Coordinates of C-alpha atoms in Angstrom, one line a residue:
M782 CA 111.6 115.4 115.5
Q783 CA 108.5 113.6 116.7
H784 CA 106.3 111.7 114.3
Q785 CA 103.0 113.3 113.8
S786 CA 99.9 111.7 112.5
N787 CA 99.4 111.9 108.7
T788 CA 102.9 113.4 108.3
P789 CA 105.0 111.2 106.0
I790 CA 108.7 110.8 107.0
T791 CA 111.2 110.4 104.2
I792 CA 114.8 109.3 104.3
K793 CA 117.3 109.0 101.5
K794 CA 120.8 107.7 100.9
H795 CA 123.5 109.2 103.1
W796 CA 126.1 111.6 101.5
V797 CA 128.8 108.9 102.0
N798 CA 127.3 107.0 99.1
Y799 CA 128.3 109.7 96.7
I800 CA 132.1 109.7 97.5
L801 CA 133.2 106.7 95.4
P802 CA 131.1 107.5 92.3
G803 CA 132.1 111.2 92.6
F804 CA 135.8 110.3 92.7
L805 CA 135.4 107.8 89.8
G806 CA 133.5 110.5 87.8
F807 CA 136.4 112.9 88.5
L808 CA 138.8 110.3 87.2
G809 CA 136.7 109.9 84.1
L810 CA 136.8 113.7 83.5
L811 CA 140.6 113.6 83.8
I812 CA 140.8 110.7 81.3
L813 CA 138.5 112.7 79.0
L814 CA 141.0 115.6 79.0
L815 CA 143.8 113.3 77.7
D816 CA 144.7 113.4 74.0
G817 CA 143.5 110.7 71.7
V818 CA 140.1 109.5 70.6
F819 CA 140.2 106.3 72.7
F820 CA 140.7 108.4 75.9
K821 CA 137.9 110.7 74.9
I822 CA 135.5 107.8 74.4
V823 CA 136.5 105.9 77.5
G824 CA 136.6 109.0 79.7
G825 CA 133.2 110.2 78.3
L826 CA 131.5 106.8 78.9
W827 CA 133.1 106.5 82.3
T828 CA 131.9 109.9 83.4
L829 CA 128.4 109.3 82.0
Y830 CA 128.2 106.0 83.9
C831 CA 129.2 107.7 87.1
I832 CA 126.6 110.5 86.6
L833 CA 123.9 107.9 86.1
L834 CA 125.1 106.0 89.2
I835 CA 125.0 109.2 91.3
L836 CA 121.4 110.0 90.0
T837 CA 120.3 106.4 90.8
I838 CA 121.7 106.7 94.3
A839 CA 119.9 110.1 94.7
S840 CA 116.6 108.5 93.5
V841 CA 116.4 106.1 96.5
K842 CA 113.6 107.2 98.8
W843 CA 111.9 105.5 101.8
T844 CA 108.7 107.2 102.9
L845 CA 106.8 106.2 106.0
S846 CA 103.2 107.3 106.6
D847 CA 100.6 106.1 109.1
K848 CA 99.3 103.5 106.7
Q849 CA 102.2 102.3 104.6
L850 CA 105.9 102.2 103.8
T851 CA 106.8 103.3 100.3
I852 CA 110.2 102.5 98.8
S853 CA 111.2 103.9 95.4
K854 CA 114.4 103.9 93.4
G855 CA 115.5 104.3 89.8
I856 CA 115.6 107.1 87.3
L857 CA 114.9 105.3 84.0
P858 CA 111.2 104.4 83.5
W859 CA 111.8 100.8 82.5
N860 CA 114.1 100.3 85.5
K861 CA 112.2 102.1 88.2
I862 CA 111.3 100.1 91.3
F863 CA 108.3 101.1 93.5
W864 CA 107.1 99.1 96.6
Q865 CA 104.1 100.0 98.8
I866 CA 104.0 97.9 102.0
P867 CA 101.0 98.4 104.3
I868 CA 102.0 98.8 107.9
F869 CA 99.9 95.8 109.0
D870 CA 102.0 93.6 106.6
I871 CA 105.3 94.5 108.3
Y872 CA 106.4 92.1 111.0
E873 CA 109.4 94.1 112.2
T874 CA 112.1 96.5 111.2
I875 CA 115.8 95.8 112.0
Y876 CA 118.4 98.5 112.2
N877 CA 122.2 97.8 111.9
H878 CA 125.2 100.1 111.6
N879 CA 129.0 99.9 111.8
I880 CA 131.2 102.2 113.8
I881 CA 131.6 104.7 110.9
G882 CA 127.8 104.7 110.4
Y883 CA 127.3 105.3 114.0
Y884 CA 129.4 108.5 113.9
L885 CA 128.2 109.7 110.5
G886 CA 124.5 109.0 111.2
Y887 CA 123.7 106.3 108.6
G888 CA 122.8 102.6 108.8
Q889 CA 121.1 99.6 107.3
I890 CA 117.4 98.9 107.6
I891 CA 115.9 95.5 107.1
I892 CA 112.1 95.2 106.7
R893 CA 110.7 91.7 107.5
R894 CA 107.1 91.2 106.3
T895 CA 106.2 88.0 108.2
E896 CA 107.5 86.0 111.1
G897 CA 109.9 83.2 110.5
V898 CA 111.8 82.5 107.3
T899 CA 110.8 85.2 104.9
S900 CA 112.1 87.5 102.3
S901 CA 113.2 90.9 103.4
I902 CA 113.8 94.3 101.9
E903 CA 117.0 96.0 102.8
G904 CA 118.3 99.5 102.5
F905 CA 122.0 100.3 103.0
R906 CA 123.7 103.5 104.1
L907 CA 120.4 105.3 104.7
A908 CA 120.6 108.7 106.6
N909 CA 118.6 108.8 109.9
A910 CA 118.0 105.0 109.6
S911 CA 117.8 104.5 113.4
R912 CA 115.0 107.1 113.8
F913 CA 113.2 105.7 110.8
A914 CA 113.4 102.1 112.0
N915 CA 112.2 103.1 115.5
L916 CA 109.2 105.0 114.0
T917 CA 108.4 102.0 111.8
N918 CA 108.4 99.6 114.7
Q919 CA 106.3 102.0 116.7
L920 CA 103.7 102.1 114.0
V921 CA 103.8 98.3 113.6
Q922 CA 103.2 97.9 117.4
E923 CA 100.4 100.4 117.3
Q924 CA 98.8 98.5 114.4
K925 CA 99.2 95.2 116.2
S926 CA 97.6 96.6 119.4
L927 CA 94.7 98.0 117.4
K928 CA 94.2 94.6 115.8
H929 CA 94.3 92.8 119.1
S930 CA 92.0 95.3 120.8
F931 CA 89.5 95.1 118.0
V932 CA 89.4 91.3 118.0
A933 CA 88.9 91.3 121.8
S934 CA 86.4 94.2 121.7
P935 CA 82.8 93.9 122.7
F936 CA 81.9 94.4 119.1
I937 CA 82.4 90.7 118.5
S938 CA 82.0 89.1 121.9
A939 CA 78.8 90.7 123.1
P940 CA 75.5 91.3 121.3
S941 CA 75.0 95.0 120.4
S942 CA 72.0 97.1 119.6
K943 CA 73.2 97.5 116.0
S944 CA 71.5 95.4 113.3
L945 CA 73.5 92.8 111.5
I946 CA 73.6 94.9 108.4
E947 CA 75.1 97.9 110.3
E948 CA 77.7 95.7 111.9
L949 CA 78.7 94.1 108.5
Q950 CA 78.9 97.6 107.0
H951 CA 81.2 98.7 109.8
L952 CA 83.3 95.6 109.2
A953 CA 83.5 96.4 105.5
D954 CA 84.5 100.0 106.3
L955 CA 87.3 98.7 108.5
R956 CA 88.6 96.4 105.8
K957 CA 88.3 99.2 103.1
S958 CA 90.3 101.6 105.3
G959 CA 93.1 99.0 105.9
D960 CA 92.5 98.6 109.6
I961 CA 91.9 94.9 109.1
N962 CA 92.9 92.5 106.4
Q963 CA 90.8 90.1 104.3
A964 CA 91.4 87.1 106.6
E965 CA 90.4 89.1 109.7
Y966 CA 87.3 90.4 107.9
D967 CA 86.2 86.9 106.9
H968 CA 86.8 85.6 110.5
M969 CA 84.8 88.4 112.1
K970 CA 82.1 88.2 109.5
A971 CA 81.7 84.4 110.2
I972 CA 81.4 85.2 113.9
L973 CA 78.7 87.8 113.2
M974 CA 76.8 85.5 110.9
A975 CA 76.9 82.7 113.5
R976 CA 75.7 85.0 116.2
S977 CA 72.6 86.2 114.3

């Protein structure tokens, strides 16, 4: 499937993530069937824990749009995690897999936000991780080329027929839409102000 403009792509955890909690939940149900109050309590709590674990795994969702990457997980309101990362803040996306992941179609995604030593966001055993990482890197490269072409554009280097107010308004619109960040806005504004 080819990525289309304004169409978000969503990936979730691969089905292999549910095997262990499902098996442990089944064992909890078997313990629940044993005679004795102790076994009923332990089996019930064990089964409940496995159900919550399965629901938590099912809640993990990575969504990629043209403007941002959104990562959400968690089912309980006080324990829900929600990240929104603009595409221009992503430095690169790394994809890894083991041999089983290669054949079953899952892998690990690492999102690095800046060059050099930095914190990263990782997702393990995500379905279609390779395709998702490739699309993310493609959007990051498009964003970088847009930024470089804008900085090198005649908008800054050559005088235009637009007034200073119109050029500043255009710059503010670009910052508001997320095409440039605050530092780029300040730099280009200083160039425009010096030119006038």
